[in-house]
Coordinates of C-alpha atoms in Angstrom, one line a residue:
X1 CA 258.3 5.2 -27.7
X2 CA 259.8 6.4 -31.1
X3 CA 261.6 3.9 -32.8
X4 CA 264.6 5.4 -34.6
X5 CA 265.9 2.5 -36.0
X6 CA 263.4 0.1 -37.5
X7 CA 259.9 0.1 -39.1
X8 CA 257.8 -0.1 -35.7
X9 CA 257.8 1.2 -32.3
X10 CA 259.5 -1.0 -29.7
X11 CA 258.8 -1.6 -26.0
X12 CA 261.3 0.1 -23.4
X13 CA 262.6 -3.4 -22.6
X14 CA 263.6 -3.9 -26.5
X15 CA 265.2 -0.2 -26.9
X16 CA 267.3 -1.0 -23.9
X17 CA 268.3 -4.4 -25.2
X18 CA 269.1 -2.8 -28.6
X19 CA 271.2 -0.1 -27.1
X20 CA 273.3 -2.5 -25.0
X21 CA 273.8 -4.9 -27.8
X22 CA 275.2 -2.2 -29.8
X23 CA 278.0 -0.9 -27.4
X24 CA 281.4 -1.7 -28.3
X25 CA 282.7 -3.8 -26.8
X26 CA 279.5 -5.6 -25.9
X27 CA 279.2 -6.4 -22.3
X28 CA 279.7 -10.1 -21.9
X29 CA 277.9 -10.1 -18.4
X30 CA 275.0 -8.1 -19.7
X31 CA 274.7 -10.8 -22.7
X32 CA 274.8 -13.6 -19.9
X33 CA 272.1 -11.9 -17.9
X34 CA 269.8 -12.1 -21.2
X35 CA 270.6 -15.9 -21.7
X36 CA 269.5 -16.7 -18.3
X37 CA 266.9 -13.6 -17.8
X38 CA 263.3 -14.7 -16.7
X39 CA 261.4 -11.5 -17.9
X40 CA 258.1 -12.9 -19.6
X41 CA 258.5 -10.5 -22.4
X42 CA 262.2 -11.1 -23.0
X43 CA 262.1 -13.4 -26.0
X44 CA 259.5 -11.0 -27.5
X45 CA 261.8 -8.1 -27.2
X46 CA 264.6 -10.1 -28.5
X47 CA 262.8 -10.9 -31.5
X48 CA 261.6 -7.3 -31.9
X49 CA 265.1 -6.1 -31.8
X50 CA 266.1 -8.7 -34.3
X51 CA 263.5 -7.3 -36.8
X52 CA 263.8 -3.8 -36.3
X53 CA 267.7 -3.7 -36.4
X54 CA 268.1 -4.4 -40.1
X55 CA 270.8 -2.1 -40.5
X56 CA 272.6 -3.1 -37.4
X57 CA 273.9 -6.7 -38.4
X58 CA 275.9 -7.4 -35.1
X59 CA 273.4 -6.4 -33.0
X60 CA 270.7 -8.6 -34.7
X61 CA 273.0 -11.5 -34.7
X62 CA 273.7 -11.2 -31.1
X63 CA 270.0 -11.1 -30.2
X64 CA 269.3 -14.1 -32.6
X65 CA 272.2 -16.0 -30.7
X66 CA 270.7 -15.2 -27.2
X67 CA 267.4 -16.4 -28.3
X68 CA 268.9 -19.6 -29.4
X69 CA 270.9 -20.1 -26.3
X70 CA 267.7 -19.6 -24.4
X71 CA 265.9 -22.2 -26.3
X72 CA 267.9 -24.1 -29.0
X73 CA 264.4 -26.1 -29.8
X74 CA 262.6 -23.0 -30.9
X75 CA 261.0 -22.6 -34.3
X76 CA 263.4 -20.7 -36.8
X77 CA 260.6 -18.1 -37.5
X78 CA 262.5 -15.4 -35.4
X79 CA 265.4 -15.4 -37.8
X80 CA 265.8 -12.3 -40.3
X81 CA 264.4 -12.9 -43.6
X82 CA 267.7 -13.4 -45.3
X83 CA 268.6 -16.0 -42.7
X84 CA 265.0 -17.6 -42.7
X85 CA 264.4 -20.8 -45.1
X86 CA 262.4 -19.6 -48.1
X87 CA 259.2 -21.1 -46.9
X88 CA 259.3 -19.0 -43.8
X89 CA 260.1 -15.6 -45.4
X90 CA 257.4 -13.2 -44.5
X91 CA 256.8 -10.7 -47.5
X92 CA 256.9 -11.3 -51.1
X93 CA 259.9 -9.4 -51.4
X94 CA 261.8 -11.5 -48.9
X95 CA 260.7 -14.4 -50.4
X96 CA 262.3 -13.4 -53.7
X97 CA 265.4 -12.5 -51.9
X98 CA 265.5 -15.6 -49.9
X99 CA 264.9 -17.7 -53.2
X100 CA 267.9 -15.5 -54.8
X101 CA 270.3 -16.3 -51.7
X102 CA 269.2 -20.0 -51.9
X103 CA 269.8 -20.1 -55.6
X104 CA 273.2 -18.6 -55.7
X105 CA 274.6 -19.2 -52.2
X106 CA 272.8 -22.2 -50.9
X107 CA 270.8 -22.3 -47.8
X108 CA 271.3 -20.9 -45.2
X109 CA 273.6 -18.2 -46.0
X110 CA 277.4 -18.1 -45.1
X111 CA 276.7 -15.7 -42.1
X112 CA 274.1 -17.8 -40.9
X113 CA 276.1 -19.2 -38.0
X114 CA 276.7 -15.8 -36.5
X115 CA 272.8 -15.9 -35.6
X116 CA 273.0 -19.2 -33.7
X117 CA 271.9 -21.3 -36.7
X118 CA 274.6 -24.1 -36.0
X119 CA 273.0 -24.5 -32.7
X120 CA 269.3 -24.4 -33.6
X121 CA 267.8 -28.1 -33.5
X122 CA 264.9 -27.2 -35.4
X123 CA 267.0 -26.9 -38.8
X124 CA 269.4 -29.4 -40.2
X125 CA 272.4 -27.1 -39.6
X126 CA 275.0 -30.2 -40.0
X127 CA 273.6 -31.1 -43.2
X128 CA 273.3 -27.5 -44.3
X129 CA 276.8 -27.0 -43.8
X130 CA 278.2 -30.2 -45.2
X131 CA 276.5 -29.3 -48.4
X132 CA 277.9 -25.6 -48.4
X133 CA 281.3 -27.0 -47.5
X134 CA 281.2 -28.4 -51.3
X135 CA 280.1 -25.1 -53.0
X136 CA 282.4 -23.5 -55.8
X137 CA 282.8 -20.4 -54.0
X138 CA 285.7 -20.7 -51.5
X139 CA 283.7 -17.8 -49.3
X140 CA 281.2 -20.0 -48.6
X141 CA 283.0 -23.2 -48.0
X142 CA 285.0 -20.9 -45.4
X143 CA 281.4 -20.0 -43.9
X144 CA 280.8 -23.7 -43.8
X145 CA 283.9 -24.5 -41.9
X146 CA 282.8 -21.7 -39.2
X147 CA 279.2 -23.1 -39.0
X148 CA 280.6 -26.7 -38.6
X149 CA 283.1 -25.4 -35.9
X150 CA 279.9 -23.9 -34.1
X151 CA 277.7 -27.2 -34.0
X152 CA 279.3 -28.7 -31.2
X153 CA 278.8 -32.1 -32.9
X154 CA 281.6 -34.7 -33.4
X155 CA 279.4 -35.8 -36.7
X156 CA 281.1 -32.4 -38.2
X157 CA 284.4 -34.1 -38.2
X158 CA 283.5 -36.0 -41.7
X159 CA 283.1 -32.7 -43.6
X160 CA 285.9 -31.0 -41.8
X161 CA 288.4 -33.9 -42.6
X162 CA 287.1 -33.0 -46.3
X163 CA 287.7 -29.4 -45.5
X164 CA 291.4 -30.1 -44.7
X165 CA 291.9 -31.0 -48.3
X166 CA 290.3 -28.2 -49.8
X167 CA 292.2 -26.0 -52.6
X168 CA 291.8 -23.0 -50.9
X169 CA 294.6 -22.5 -47.9
X170 CA 291.8 -20.2 -45.9
X171 CA 289.5 -23.1 -45.9
X172 CA 292.2 -25.5 -44.9
X173 CA 293.3 -23.6 -42.0
X174 CA 289.7 -22.8 -40.8
X175 CA 289.0 -26.5 -41.0
X176 CA 291.9 -27.4 -38.7
X177 CA 290.6 -24.5 -36.1
X178 CA 287.2 -26.1 -36.4
X179 CA 288.5 -29.4 -35.4
X180 CA 290.3 -27.8 -32.5
X181 CA 287.1 -26.3 -31.5
X182 CA 285.1 -29.5 -31.5
X183 CA 287.5 -31.0 -29.0
X184 CA 284.7 -29.5 -26.3
X185 CA 282.1 -31.6 -28.1
X186 CA 283.1 -35.1 -27.0
X187 CA 285.7 -37.2 -25.8
X188 CA 289.4 -36.4 -27.1
X189 CA 289.9 -40.1 -27.7
X190 CA 286.7 -40.1 -30.2
X191 CA 288.4 -37.2 -32.1
X192 CA 291.8 -38.8 -32.2
X193 CA 290.5 -42.1 -33.4
X194 CA 288.6 -40.2 -36.5
X195 CA 290.6 -40.0 -39.9
X196 CA 290.6 -36.4 -39.3
X197 CA 293.7 -37.0 -37.2
X198 CA 295.7 -38.2 -40.1
X199 CA 294.4 -35.3 -42.4
X200 CA 295.8 -32.9 -39.6
X201 CA 299.1 -34.7 -39.9
X202 CA 299.2 -34.2 -43.8
X203 CA 298.2 -30.6 -43.1
X204 CA 301.4 -30.2 -41.0
X205 CA 303.4 -30.4 -44.2
X206 CA 301.2 -28.0 -46.1
X207 CA 302.8 -25.5 -48.6
X208 CA 301.1 -22.5 -46.6
X209 CA 302.3 -21.7 -43.1
X210 CA 298.9 -20.8 -41.8
X211 CA 297.7 -24.1 -42.4
X212 CA 300.7 -26.0 -40.9
X213 CA 300.3 -23.7 -37.7
X214 CA 296.6 -24.3 -37.5
X215 CA 296.9 -28.1 -37.7
X216 CA 299.9 -28.1 -35.3
X217 CA 297.9 -26.0 -32.8
X218 CA 294.7 -28.4 -33.4
X219 CA 296.7 -31.6 -32.6
X220 CA 298.4 -29.8 -29.6
X221 CA 295.0 -28.8 -28.1
X222 CA 293.9 -32.5 -28.4
X223 CA 297.2 -33.5 -26.5
X224 CA 298.8 -35.3 -29.3
X225 CA 302.2 -34.1 -28.5
X226 CA 304.1 -37.2 -29.2
X227 CA 302.8 -37.2 -32.9
X228 CA 303.7 -33.5 -33.1
X229 CA 307.3 -34.5 -32.1
X230 CA 307.1 -37.5 -34.4
X231 CA 306.6 -35.0 -37.3
X232 CA 308.6 -31.9 -36.2
X233 CA 310.6 -32.0 -39.4
X234 CA 307.5 -30.9 -41.4
X235 CA 307.5 -27.9 -39.2
X236 CA 311.0 -26.9 -39.3
X237 CA 309.9 -23.3 -40.3
X238 CA 307.7 -23.0 -37.5
X239 CA 310.2 -24.3 -34.5
X240 CA 309.4 -21.4 -32.2
X241 CA 305.5 -22.1 -32.7
X242 CA 305.9 -25.7 -32.1
X243 CA 307.8 -25.2 -28.8
X244 CA 305.0 -22.9 -27.6
X245 CA 302.4 -25.5 -28.6
X246 CA 304.5 -28.3 -26.7
X247 CA 304.5 -26.0 -23.8
X248 CA 300.5 -25.7 -24.0
X249 CA 301.0 -21.9 -24.8
X250 CA 298.4 -21.9 -27.6
X251 CA 296.7 -18.5 -28.7
X252 CA 293.0 -18.9 -28.1
X253 CA 290.4 -19.1 -31.0
X254 CA 288.6 -16.0 -32.1
X255 CA 285.2 -16.0 -30.3
X256 CA 282.2 -16.7 -32.3
X257 CA 279.8 -14.8 -30.0
X258 CA 280.6 -12.9 -26.6
X259 CA 280.0 -15.9 -24.5
X260 CA 282.1 -18.4 -26.6
X261 CA 284.5 -20.0 -24.2
X262 CA 286.2 -22.4 -26.7
X263 CA 289.9 -22.2 -27.1

């Protein structure tokens, strides 16, 4: 079959997968069928899609995430060159690009979580994103908050607590949302016993409304309604929002990928 989007011919299976992953919106049930699929060539086909779909970021990212969900312990060699560690880049040009990215942006790049990097156990995603959370560029610190949110590891609460004090309001709001997402990663009691709880309380009085609301939603999602009532004066500009939170009417978080069921 002629490959119309990559550098090499793909199998019928890979072509079919690529076509489905390019659909808008993506069929979540089809994605689920790939995650649990038993075809002996499925992993190979998904890896081929990742490498061939260089100009189709979303399809490559989703194929990569599916591979991680199928086996979180796999080697990172399937990742695209700009996501791979420098030592795994294939070509000389890719190594140069990878080293450039590493020098200016750190490793991994801020979009790596879209490729399932946060859930890949063969890399130190938690350590990588913790370092990125201290980067001088706000866009990278924001990427770190999203990556930490997707780790499903309560150890991410430490860098998220620091993120709640970030100088960028977008990063502070993202950190609050990340804490909220991590409530599925372990017992709620453990999160509420962590210093991040007091950081969320402090964020209720933030000068920016989006940060106050994100913090209130996080505490509400954790069931800390008494604390919200105690600090309701800090949210006097968001009374309608507060009432919705106390009534458990909290808008869902954006999905990181089509099968993301965190709220």
